[in-house]
Amino acid sequence: MMKLKGEAGKMQEAMPFHDVVRVRKSARSFLADPVPEALLQSVAEDARHAPSNSNVQPWVVHIASGAARDRLSKALLEAAAEERMTPDFPFSYDDLYGVYRERQQAQGAAYFEAAGISRDAAEQRRFAILRNLEFFGAPHVCLLFMAPVYEPVRVAGDVGMYGQTFLLSLAAHGLAGVPQTLLSLFAGTVRDVLGIDPSLRMLFGISFGYPEPDNPVNIFPLGKAPVAETVTFHR
Ligand SMILES: Cc1cc2nc3c(=O)[nH]c(=O)nc-3n(C[C@H](O)[C@H](O)[C@H](O)COP(=O)(O)O)c2cc1C
């Protein structure tokens, strides 16, 4: 088995790729312990190898920790309370239909069940959604911005590649994260608080850190469509 450098340069066993992709799950409950600087650098080092159209690498990435993270969360909660939404791109569950609608509903039901929140507890559900803006207690949040080059859908593809590489690196290092479109609904607030160039558009964020072990919201089972449902092999 390969060895890689982990925390403070210590050697650790590399997890087989088969396991890394399966261990990676969205975590929504984190320990407060910050990730050591060397480990943060190691994840950023992995993520920069993501592919992109013509190797343009149109991602601009900001990671907030400590006081900056707390400032951002406070501003996001205030913006939500005042209904100041400033998304760069539209997003609505109303656009879902058929199997896509079914998968979204199944995910929502599984998450709320794991969180112990019943279908008709509207206020508790609202609080659970607002936890996004507290980064689910994670000590770090990564904000992914798109450089204003070519068609946004192409840039979004590249930034998605970066995001998944980042998430897989977290998993390989024993960390976890959750990608969050919800954070990007407050793109203007994120730019204001962190002093980010207004020409950069926000795609999503990733709250991350050490996942709280055994918390049901981190381990509930979620179905993934079998290969035959989404892949057609042509010969
Ligand atoms: C681009 C993107 C945006 C997402 N936005 C949110 C979000 O705002 N809040 C949240 O709790 N989960 C969010 N998720 C997590 C998904 O719900 C999760 O990936 C999906 O249910 C599959 O679960 P898994 O990541 O554990 O495999 C997002 C995922 C992606 C890829």
PDB file of C-alpha atoms and ligand atoms in Angstrom:
ATOM      1  CA  MET A   1       0.000   0.000   0.000  1.00  0.00           C
ATOM      2  CA  MET A   2       1.224   3.508  -0.832  1.00  0.00           C
ATOM      3  CA  LYS A   3       2.215   5.947   1.884  1.00  0.00           C
ATOM      4  CA  LEU A   4       1.374   9.640   1.826  1.00  0.00           C
ATOM      5  CA  LYS A   5       2.267  12.605   3.985  1.00  0.00           C
ATOM      6  CA  GLY A   6      -0.557  13.603   6.310  1.00  0.00           C
ATOM      7  CA  GLU A   7      -0.730  15.692   9.433  1.00  0.00           C
ATOM      8  CA  ALA A   8       2.527  17.495  10.237  1.00  0.00           C
ATOM      9  CA  GLY A   9       4.296  15.481   7.555  1.00  0.00           C
ATOM     10  CA  LYS A  10       3.686  12.138   9.293  1.00  0.00           C
ATOM     11  CA  MET A  11       3.397   9.200   6.926  1.00  0.00           C
ATOM     12  CA  GLN A  12      -0.017   7.552   6.738  1.00  0.00           C
ATOM     13  CA  GLU A  13      -1.468   4.670   4.741  1.00  0.00           C
ATOM     14  CA  ALA A  14      -3.106   5.741   1.482  1.00  0.00           C
ATOM     15  CA  MET A  15      -6.717   4.569   1.199  1.00  0.00           C
ATOM     16  CA  PRO A  16      -7.498   2.607  -1.991  1.00  0.00           C
ATOM     17  CA  PHE A  17      -9.469   4.703  -4.516  1.00  0.00           C
ATOM     18  CA  HIS A  18     -12.369   2.206  -4.311  1.00  0.00           C
ATOM     19  CA  ASP A  19     -12.733   3.089  -0.624  1.00  0.00           C
ATOM     20  CA  VAL A  20     -12.151   6.849  -0.949  1.00  0.00           C
ATOM     21  CA  VAL A  21     -15.109   7.336  -3.318  1.00  0.00           C
ATOM     22  CA  ARG A  22     -17.384   5.305  -1.041  1.00  0.00           C
ATOM     23  CA  VAL A  23     -16.194   6.807   2.253  1.00  0.00           C
ATOM     24  CA  ARG A  24     -16.860  10.309   0.904  1.00  0.00           C
ATOM     25  CA  LYS A  25     -20.306  11.273   2.088  1.00  0.00           C
ATOM     26  CA  SER A  26     -21.782  14.648   2.857  1.00  0.00           C
ATOM     27  CA  ALA A  27     -21.323  15.304   6.595  1.00  0.00           C
ATOM     28  CA  ARG A  28     -23.692  17.666   8.410  1.00  0.00           C
ATOM     29  CA  SER A  29     -22.311  17.484  11.943  1.00  0.00           C
ATOM     30  CA  PHE A  30     -18.689  18.308  12.747  1.00  0.00           C
ATOM     31  CA  LEU A  31     -16.318  18.404  15.690  1.00  0.00           C
ATOM     32  CA  ALA A  32     -15.139  21.916  16.595  1.00  0.00           C
ATOM     33  CA  ASP A  33     -11.438  20.864  16.340  1.00  0.00           C
ATOM     34  CA  PRO A  34      -9.742  22.844  13.580  1.00  0.00           C
ATOM     35  CA  VAL A  35      -7.886  20.960  10.851  1.00  0.00           C
ATOM     36  CA  PRO A  36      -4.100  21.378  11.284  1.00  0.00           C
ATOM     37  CA  GLU A  37      -2.515  23.805   8.820  1.00  0.00           C
ATOM     38  CA  ALA A  38      -0.382  21.103   7.146  1.00  0.00           C
ATOM     39  CA  LEU A  39      -3.507  19.054   6.431  1.00  0.00           C
ATOM     40  CA  LEU A  40      -5.342  22.085   4.983  1.00  0.00           C
ATOM     41  CA  GLN A  41      -2.376  22.676   2.701  1.00  0.00           C
ATOM     42  CA  SER A  42      -2.343  19.008   1.699  1.00  0.00           C
ATOM     43  CA  VAL A  43      -6.018  19.105   0.636  1.00  0.00           C
ATOM     44  CA  ALA A  44      -5.493  22.342  -1.346  1.00  0.00           C
ATOM     45  CA  GLU A  45      -2.424  20.727  -2.927  1.00  0.00           C
ATOM     46  CA  ASP A  46      -4.513  17.731  -4.088  1.00  0.00           C
ATOM     47  CA  ALA A  47      -7.413  19.841  -5.365  1.00  0.00           C
ATOM     48  CA  ARG A  48      -5.240  21.981  -7.653  1.00  0.00           C
ATOM     49  CA  HIS A  49      -4.676  18.910  -9.846  1.00  0.00           C
ATOM     50  CA  ALA A  50      -8.335  18.940 -10.999  1.00  0.00           C
ATOM     51  CA  PRO A  51      -8.891  18.975 -14.778  1.00  0.00           C
ATOM     52  CA  SER A  52     -10.400  21.972 -16.596  1.00  0.00           C
ATOM     53  CA  ASN A  53     -11.211  23.122 -20.139  1.00  0.00           C
ATOM     54  CA  SER A  54      -7.826  23.904 -21.806  1.00  0.00           C
ATOM     55  CA  ASN A  55      -6.275  23.837 -18.329  1.00  0.00           C
ATOM     56  CA  VAL A  56      -7.621  27.349 -17.707  1.00  0.00           C
ATOM     57  CA  GLN A  57      -8.321  26.478 -14.025  1.00  0.00           C
ATOM     58  CA  PRO A  58     -11.087  29.081 -13.696  1.00  0.00           C
ATOM     59  CA  TRP A  59     -11.637  28.515  -9.968  1.00  0.00           C
ATOM     60  CA  VAL A  60     -10.934  31.152  -7.348  1.00  0.00           C
ATOM     61  CA  VAL A  61     -11.070  29.549  -3.919  1.00  0.00           C
ATOM     62  CA  HIS A  62     -11.410  31.186  -0.507  1.00  0.00           C
ATOM     63  CA  ILE A  63     -11.165  29.211   2.738  1.00  0.00           C
ATOM     64  CA  ALA A  64     -12.484  30.847   5.924  1.00  0.00           C
ATOM     65  CA  SER A  65     -11.447  29.616   9.382  1.00  0.00           C
ATOM     66  CA  GLY A  66     -11.451  31.021  12.936  1.00  0.00           C
ATOM     67  CA  ALA A  67     -12.642  34.631  13.286  1.00  0.00           C
ATOM     68  CA  ALA A  68     -13.241  35.009   9.525  1.00  0.00           C
ATOM     69  CA  ARG A  69     -15.469  31.912   9.548  1.00  0.00           C
ATOM     70  CA  ASP A  70     -17.444  33.246  12.529  1.00  0.00           C
ATOM     71  CA  ARG A  71     -17.856  36.692  10.927  1.00  0.00           C
ATOM     72  CA  LEU A  72     -19.121  35.107   7.726  1.00  0.00           C
ATOM     73  CA  SER A  73     -21.618  32.845   9.500  1.00  0.00           C
ATOM     74  CA  LYS A  74     -23.011  35.801  11.482  1.00  0.00           C
ATOM     75  CA  ALA A  75     -23.436  37.900   8.330  1.00  0.00           C
ATOM     76  CA  LEU A  76     -25.121  34.986   6.498  1.00  0.00           C
ATOM     77  CA  LEU A  77     -27.607  34.432   9.327  1.00  0.00           C
ATOM     78  CA  GLU A  78     -28.407  38.169   9.372  1.00  0.00           C
ATOM     79  CA  ALA A  79     -28.901  38.186   5.600  1.00  0.00           C
ATOM     80  CA  ALA A  80     -31.225  35.166   5.883  1.00  0.00           C
ATOM     81  CA  ALA A  81     -33.226  36.794   8.695  1.00  0.00           C
ATOM     82  CA  GLU A  82     -33.693  39.886   6.504  1.00  0.00           C
ATOM     83  CA  GLU A  83     -34.394  37.732   3.416  1.00  0.00           C
ATOM     84  CA  ARG A  84     -31.493  39.376   1.554  1.00  0.00           C
ATOM     85  CA  MET A  85     -30.823  36.687  -1.050  1.00  0.00           C
ATOM     86  CA  THR A  86     -28.170  37.594  -3.634  1.00  0.00           C
ATOM     87  CA  PRO A  87     -27.579  34.469  -5.771  1.00  0.00           C
ATOM     88  CA  ASP A  88     -25.489  34.757  -8.929  1.00  0.00           C
ATOM     89  CA  PHE A  89     -27.462  31.922 -10.548  1.00  0.00           C
ATOM     90  CA  PRO A  90     -31.119  30.924 -10.109  1.00  0.00           C
ATOM     91  CA  PHE A  91     -31.957  27.792  -8.134  1.00  0.00           C
ATOM     92  CA  SER A  92     -35.390  26.298  -7.484  1.00  0.00           C
ATOM     93  CA  TYR A  93     -36.639  22.851  -6.517  1.00  0.00           C
ATOM     94  CA  ASP A  94     -39.710  23.700  -8.632  1.00  0.00           C
ATOM     95  CA  ASP A  95     -37.576  22.919 -11.702  1.00  0.00           C
ATOM     96  CA  LEU A  96     -37.356  19.240 -10.700  1.00  0.00           C
ATOM     97  CA  TYR A  97     -39.588  16.586 -12.267  1.00  0.00           C
ATOM     98  CA  GLY A  98     -39.983  12.809 -12.539  1.00  0.00           C
ATOM     99  CA  VAL A  99     -37.121  10.706 -11.210  1.00  0.00           C
ATOM    100  CA  TYR A 100     -35.130  13.846 -10.301  1.00  0.00           C
ATOM    101  CA  ARG A 101     -37.983  15.044  -8.099  1.00  0.00           C
ATOM    102  CA  GLU A 102     -38.238  11.569  -6.524  1.00  0.00           C
ATOM    103  CA  ARG A 103     -34.496  11.472  -5.704  1.00  0.00           C
ATOM    104  CA  GLN A 104     -34.578  14.956  -4.157  1.00  0.00           C
ATOM    105  CA  GLN A 105     -37.603  14.054  -2.036  1.00  0.00           C
ATOM    106  CA  ALA A 106     -36.029  10.759  -0.945  1.00  0.00           C
ATOM    107  CA  GLN A 107     -32.842  12.595   0.085  1.00  0.00           C
ATOM    108  CA  GLY A 108     -34.803  15.215   2.037  1.00  0.00           C
ATOM    109  CA  ALA A 109     -36.900  12.562   3.794  1.00  0.00           C
ATOM    110  CA  ALA A 110     -33.823  10.456   4.701  1.00  0.00           C
ATOM    111  CA  TYR A 111     -31.964  13.493   6.062  1.00  0.00           C
ATOM    112  CA  PHE A 112     -34.853  14.799   8.166  1.00  0.00           C
ATOM    113  CA  GLU A 113     -35.515  11.316   9.523  1.00  0.00           C
ATOM    114  CA  ALA A 114     -31.838  10.962  10.505  1.00  0.00           C
ATOM    115  CA  ALA A 115     -32.027  14.399  12.163  1.00  0.00           C
ATOM    116  CA  GLY A 116     -35.138  13.274  14.086  1.00  0.00           C
ATOM    117  CA  ILE A 117     -37.344  15.935  12.472  1.00  0.00           C
ATOM    118  CA  SER A 118     -40.870  14.936  11.469  1.00  0.00           C
ATOM    119  CA  ARG A 119     -42.518  15.798   8.158  1.00  0.00           C
ATOM    120  CA  ASP A 120     -44.836  18.454   9.644  1.00  0.00           C
ATOM    121  CA  ALA A 121     -42.343  20.141  12.041  1.00  0.00           C
ATOM    122  CA  ALA A 122     -41.979  23.212   9.792  1.00  0.00           C
ATOM    123  CA  GLU A 123     -40.058  25.344  12.328  1.00  0.00           C
ATOM    124  CA  GLN A 124     -37.545  22.558  13.087  1.00  0.00           C
ATOM    125  CA  ARG A 125     -37.033  22.054   9.348  1.00  0.00           C
ATOM    126  CA  ARG A 126     -36.357  25.773   8.936  1.00  0.00           C
ATOM    127  CA  PHE A 127     -33.732  25.608  11.717  1.00  0.00           C
ATOM    128  CA  ALA A 128     -32.174  22.554  10.091  1.00  0.00           C
ATOM    129  CA  ILE A 129     -31.884  24.456   6.801  1.00  0.00           C
ATOM    130  CA  LEU A 130     -30.384  27.482   8.593  1.00  0.00           C
ATOM    131  CA  ARG A 131     -27.666  25.142   9.977  1.00  0.00           C
ATOM    132  CA  ASN A 132     -26.197  25.436   6.457  1.00  0.00           C
ATOM    133  CA  LEU A 133     -25.331  29.045   7.309  1.00  0.00           C
ATOM    134  CA  GLU A 134     -23.592  27.912  10.534  1.00  0.00           C
ATOM    135  CA  PHE A 135     -21.604  25.533   8.326  1.00  0.00           C
ATOM    136  CA  PHE A 136     -23.159  22.665  10.340  1.00  0.00           C
ATOM    137  CA  GLY A 137     -20.624  23.455  13.078  1.00  0.00           C
ATOM    138  CA  ALA A 138     -17.622  22.870  10.778  1.00  0.00           C
ATOM    139  CA  PRO A 139     -14.517  24.901  11.673  1.00  0.00           C
ATOM    140  CA  HIS A 140     -13.734  25.681   8.014  1.00  0.00           C
ATOM    141  CA  VAL A 141     -15.638  26.662   4.907  1.00  0.00           C
ATOM    142  CA  CYS A 142     -14.343  26.702   1.356  1.00  0.00           C
ATOM    143  CA  LEU A 143     -16.077  29.124  -1.033  1.00  0.00           C
ATOM    144  CA  LEU A 144     -15.811  28.362  -4.735  1.00  0.00           C
ATOM    145  CA  PHE A 145     -15.925  31.242  -7.209  1.00  0.00           C
ATOM    146  CA  MET A 146     -15.932  31.256 -10.998  1.00  0.00           C
ATOM    147  CA  ALA A 147     -13.598  33.491 -13.009  1.00  0.00           C
ATOM    148  CA  PRO A 148     -15.569  35.478 -15.652  1.00  0.00           C
ATOM    149  CA  VAL A 149     -14.209  33.538 -18.644  1.00  0.00           C
ATOM    150  CA  TYR A 150     -16.188  31.722 -21.378  1.00  0.00           C
ATOM    151  CA  GLU A 151     -19.783  30.445 -20.953  1.00  0.00           C
ATOM    152  CA  PRO A 152     -20.647  30.061 -17.226  1.00  0.00           C
ATOM    153  CA  VAL A 153     -21.854  26.485 -17.744  1.00  0.00           C
ATOM    154  CA  ARG A 154     -18.334  25.497 -18.905  1.00  0.00           C
ATOM    155  CA  VAL A 155     -16.727  27.259 -15.954  1.00  0.00           C
ATOM    156  CA  ALA A 156     -19.210  25.583 -13.593  1.00  0.00           C
ATOM    157  CA  GLY A 157     -18.145  22.192 -14.983  1.00  0.00           C
ATOM    158  CA  ASP A 158     -14.509  23.003 -14.192  1.00  0.00           C
ATOM    159  CA  VAL A 159     -15.297  24.320 -10.716  1.00  0.00           C
ATOM    160  CA  GLY A 160     -17.365  21.159 -10.056  1.00  0.00           C
ATOM    161  CA  MET A 161     -14.285  19.097 -10.960  1.00  0.00           C
ATOM    162  CA  TYR A 162     -12.299  21.111  -8.432  1.00  0.00           C
ATOM    163  CA  GLY A 163     -14.976  20.654  -5.785  1.00  0.00           C
ATOM    164  CA  GLN A 164     -15.111  16.879  -6.121  1.00  0.00           C
ATOM    165  CA  THR A 165     -11.303  16.614  -6.061  1.00  0.00           C
ATOM    166  CA  PHE A 166     -11.335  18.705  -2.872  1.00  0.00           C
ATOM    167  CA  LEU A 167     -14.039  16.470  -1.327  1.00  0.00           C
ATOM    168  CA  LEU A 168     -12.231  13.257  -2.256  1.00  0.00           C
ATOM    169  CA  SER A 169      -9.011  14.612  -0.774  1.00  0.00           C
ATOM    170  CA  LEU A 170     -10.867  15.409   2.472  1.00  0.00           C
ATOM    171  CA  ALA A 171     -12.151  11.808   2.565  1.00  0.00           C
ATOM    172  CA  ALA A 172      -8.688  10.392   1.881  1.00  0.00           C
ATOM    173  CA  HIS A 173      -7.343  12.412   4.824  1.00  0.00           C
ATOM    174  CA  GLY A 174     -10.041  11.236   7.272  1.00  0.00           C
ATOM    175  CA  LEU A 175     -11.929  14.525   6.997  1.00  0.00           C
ATOM    176  CA  ALA A 176     -15.382  15.245   5.553  1.00  0.00           C
ATOM    177  CA  GLY A 177     -17.273  18.075   3.919  1.00  0.00           C
ATOM    178  CA  VAL A 178     -20.634  19.004   2.485  1.00  0.00           C
ATOM    179  CA  PRO A 179     -21.041  20.910  -0.783  1.00  0.00           C
ATOM    180  CA  GLN A 180     -23.612  23.690  -0.294  1.00  0.00           C
ATOM    181  CA  THR A 181     -25.523  25.552  -2.979  1.00  0.00           C
ATOM    182  CA  LEU A 182     -27.391  27.203  -0.114  1.00  0.00           C
ATOM    183  CA  LEU A 183     -24.326  29.321   0.725  1.00  0.00           C
ATOM    184  CA  SER A 184     -24.256  30.640  -2.845  1.00  0.00           C
ATOM    185  CA  LEU A 185     -27.779  32.024  -2.467  1.00  0.00           C
ATOM    186  CA  PHE A 186     -26.013  34.693  -0.393  1.00  0.00           C
ATOM    187  CA  ALA A 187     -23.133  35.246  -2.848  1.00  0.00           C
ATOM    188  CA  GLY A 188     -23.212  39.035  -2.387  1.00  0.00           C
ATOM    189  CA  THR A 189     -22.863  38.715   1.398  1.00  0.00           C
ATOM    190  CA  VAL A 190     -19.950  36.266   1.041  1.00  0.00           C
ATOM    191  CA  ARG A 191     -18.156  38.661  -1.338  1.00  0.00           C
ATOM    192  CA  ASP A 192     -18.761  41.664   0.962  1.00  0.00           C
ATOM    193  CA  VAL A 193     -17.552  39.921   4.136  1.00  0.00           C
ATOM    194  CA  LEU A 194     -14.432  38.377   2.574  1.00  0.00           C
ATOM    195  CA  GLY A 195     -13.641  41.305   0.236  1.00  0.00           C
ATOM    196  CA  ILE A 196     -13.976  39.268  -2.955  1.00  0.00           C
ATOM    197  CA  ASP A 197     -13.920  40.858  -6.419  1.00  0.00           C
ATOM    198  CA  PRO A 198     -17.541  41.440  -7.593  1.00  0.00           C
ATOM    199  CA  SER A 199     -16.705  40.016 -11.053  1.00  0.00           C
ATOM    200  CA  LEU A 200     -16.276  36.558  -9.481  1.00  0.00           C
ATOM    201  CA  ARG A 201     -19.508  34.555  -9.320  1.00  0.00           C
ATOM    202  CA  MET A 202     -20.096  32.047  -6.563  1.00  0.00           C
ATOM    203  CA  LEU A 203     -21.071  28.466  -7.460  1.00  0.00           C
ATOM    204  CA  PHE A 204     -21.170  26.725  -4.058  1.00  0.00           C
ATOM    205  CA  GLY A 205     -19.367  26.337  -0.750  1.00  0.00           C
ATOM    206  CA  ILE A 206     -17.968  23.333   1.131  1.00  0.00           C
ATOM    207  CA  SER A 207     -18.131  23.274   4.929  1.00  0.00           C
ATOM    208  CA  PHE A 208     -15.522  20.839   6.195  1.00  0.00           C
ATOM    209  CA  GLY A 209     -13.604  19.457   9.141  1.00  0.00           C
ATOM    210  CA  TYR A 210     -13.648  16.312  11.267  1.00  0.00           C
ATOM    211  CA  PRO A 211     -17.077  14.652  11.023  1.00  0.00           C
ATOM    212  CA  GLU A 212     -18.792  13.839  14.308  1.00  0.00           C
ATOM    213  CA  PRO A 213     -18.592  10.040  14.405  1.00  0.00           C
ATOM    214  CA  ASP A 214     -21.804   8.028  14.761  1.00  0.00           C
ATOM    215  CA  ASN A 215     -24.109  11.044  14.372  1.00  0.00           C
ATOM    216  CA  PRO A 216     -27.073   9.690  12.305  1.00  0.00           C
ATOM    217  CA  VAL A 217     -26.995  12.755   9.993  1.00  0.00           C
ATOM    218  CA  ASN A 218     -23.496  11.720   8.904  1.00  0.00           C
ATOM    219  CA  ILE A 219     -24.223   8.055   8.270  1.00  0.00           C
ATOM    220  CA  PHE A 220     -27.804   7.687   6.990  1.00  0.00           C
ATOM    221  CA  PRO A 221     -27.995   5.452   3.903  1.00  0.00           C
ATOM    222  CA  LEU A 222     -28.773   7.080   0.575  1.00  0.00           C
ATOM    223  CA  GLY A 223     -29.575   5.237  -2.643  1.00  0.00           C
ATOM    224  CA  LYS A 224     -27.480   5.899  -5.726  1.00  0.00           C
ATOM    225  CA  ALA A 225     -28.915   4.941  -9.112  1.00  0.00           C
ATOM    226  CA  PRO A 226     -27.465   1.708 -10.505  1.00  0.00           C
ATOM    227  CA  VAL A 227     -25.135   2.020 -13.492  1.00  0.00           C
ATOM    228  CA  ALA A 228     -27.805   0.736 -15.921  1.00  0.00           C
ATOM    229  CA  GLU A 229     -30.096   3.642 -14.988  1.00  0.00           C
ATOM    230  CA  THR A 230     -27.680   6.410 -15.929  1.00  0.00           C
ATOM    231  CA  VAL A 231     -25.050   4.935 -18.262  1.00  0.00           C
ATOM    232  CA  THR A 232     -25.551   3.568 -21.788  1.00  0.00           C
ATOM    233  CA  PHE A 233     -22.664   1.632 -23.272  1.00  0.00           C
ATOM    234  CA  HIS A 234     -22.531   1.867 -27.110  1.00  0.00           C
ATOM    235  CA  ARG A 235     -20.574  -0.700 -29.052  1.00  0.00           C
TER     236      ARG A 235
HETATM  237  C1  LIG B   1     -23.300  21.203  -5.940  1.00  0.00           C
HETATM  238  C2  LIG B   1     -23.948  20.622  -4.701  1.00  0.00           C
HETATM  239  C3  LIG B   1     -24.687  21.445  -3.870  1.00  0.00           C
HETATM  240  C4  LIG B   1     -25.244  20.941  -2.683  1.00  0.00           C
HETATM  241  N1  LIG B   1     -25.901  21.797  -1.845  1.00  0.00           N
HETATM  242  C5  LIG B   1     -26.284  21.373  -0.617  1.00  0.00           C
HETATM  243  C6  LIG B   1     -26.791  22.294   0.349  1.00  0.00           C
HETATM  244  O1  LIG B   1     -26.944  23.490   0.086  1.00  0.00           O
HETATM  245  N2  LIG B   1     -27.083  21.822   1.584  1.00  0.00           N
HETATM  246  C7  LIG B   1     -26.920  20.495   1.929  1.00  0.00           C
HETATM  247  O2  LIG B   1     -27.204  20.127   3.072  1.00  0.00           O
HETATM  248  N3  LIG B   1     -26.442  19.590   1.031  1.00  0.00           N
HETATM  249  C8  LIG B   1     -26.107  19.996  -0.216  1.00  0.00           C
HETATM  250  N4  LIG B   1     -25.544  19.128  -1.113  1.00  0.00           N
HETATM  251  C9  LIG B   1     -25.283  17.746  -0.706  1.00  0.00           C
HETATM  252  C10 LIG B   1     -26.220  16.765  -1.385  1.00  0.00           C
HETATM  253  O3  LIG B   1     -27.459  16.748  -0.719  1.00  0.00           O
HETATM  254  C11 LIG B   1     -25.546  15.378  -1.361  1.00  0.00           C
HETATM  255  O4  LIG B   1     -24.370  15.418  -2.128  1.00  0.00           O
HETATM  256  C12 LIG B   1     -26.458  14.310  -1.927  1.00  0.00           C
HETATM  257  O5  LIG B   1     -27.612  14.148  -1.137  1.00  0.00           O
HETATM  258  C13 LIG B   1     -25.733  12.962  -2.022  1.00  0.00           C
HETATM  259  O6  LIG B   1     -25.234  12.590  -0.767  1.00  0.00           O
HETATM  260  P1  LIG B   1     -23.683  12.290  -0.543  1.00  0.00           P
HETATM  261  O7  LIG B   1     -22.927  13.570  -0.825  1.00  0.00           O
HETATM  262  O8  LIG B   1     -23.576  11.874   0.898  1.00  0.00           O
HETATM  263  O9  LIG B   1     -23.284  11.209  -1.508  1.00  0.00           O
HETATM  264  C14 LIG B   1     -25.065  19.579  -2.348  1.00  0.00           C
HETATM  265  C15 LIG B   1     -24.344  18.757  -3.217  1.00  0.00           C
HETATM  266  C16 LIG B   1     -23.796  19.266  -4.374  1.00  0.00           C
HETATM  267  C17 LIG B   1     -22.977  18.364  -5.277  1.00  0.00           C
END
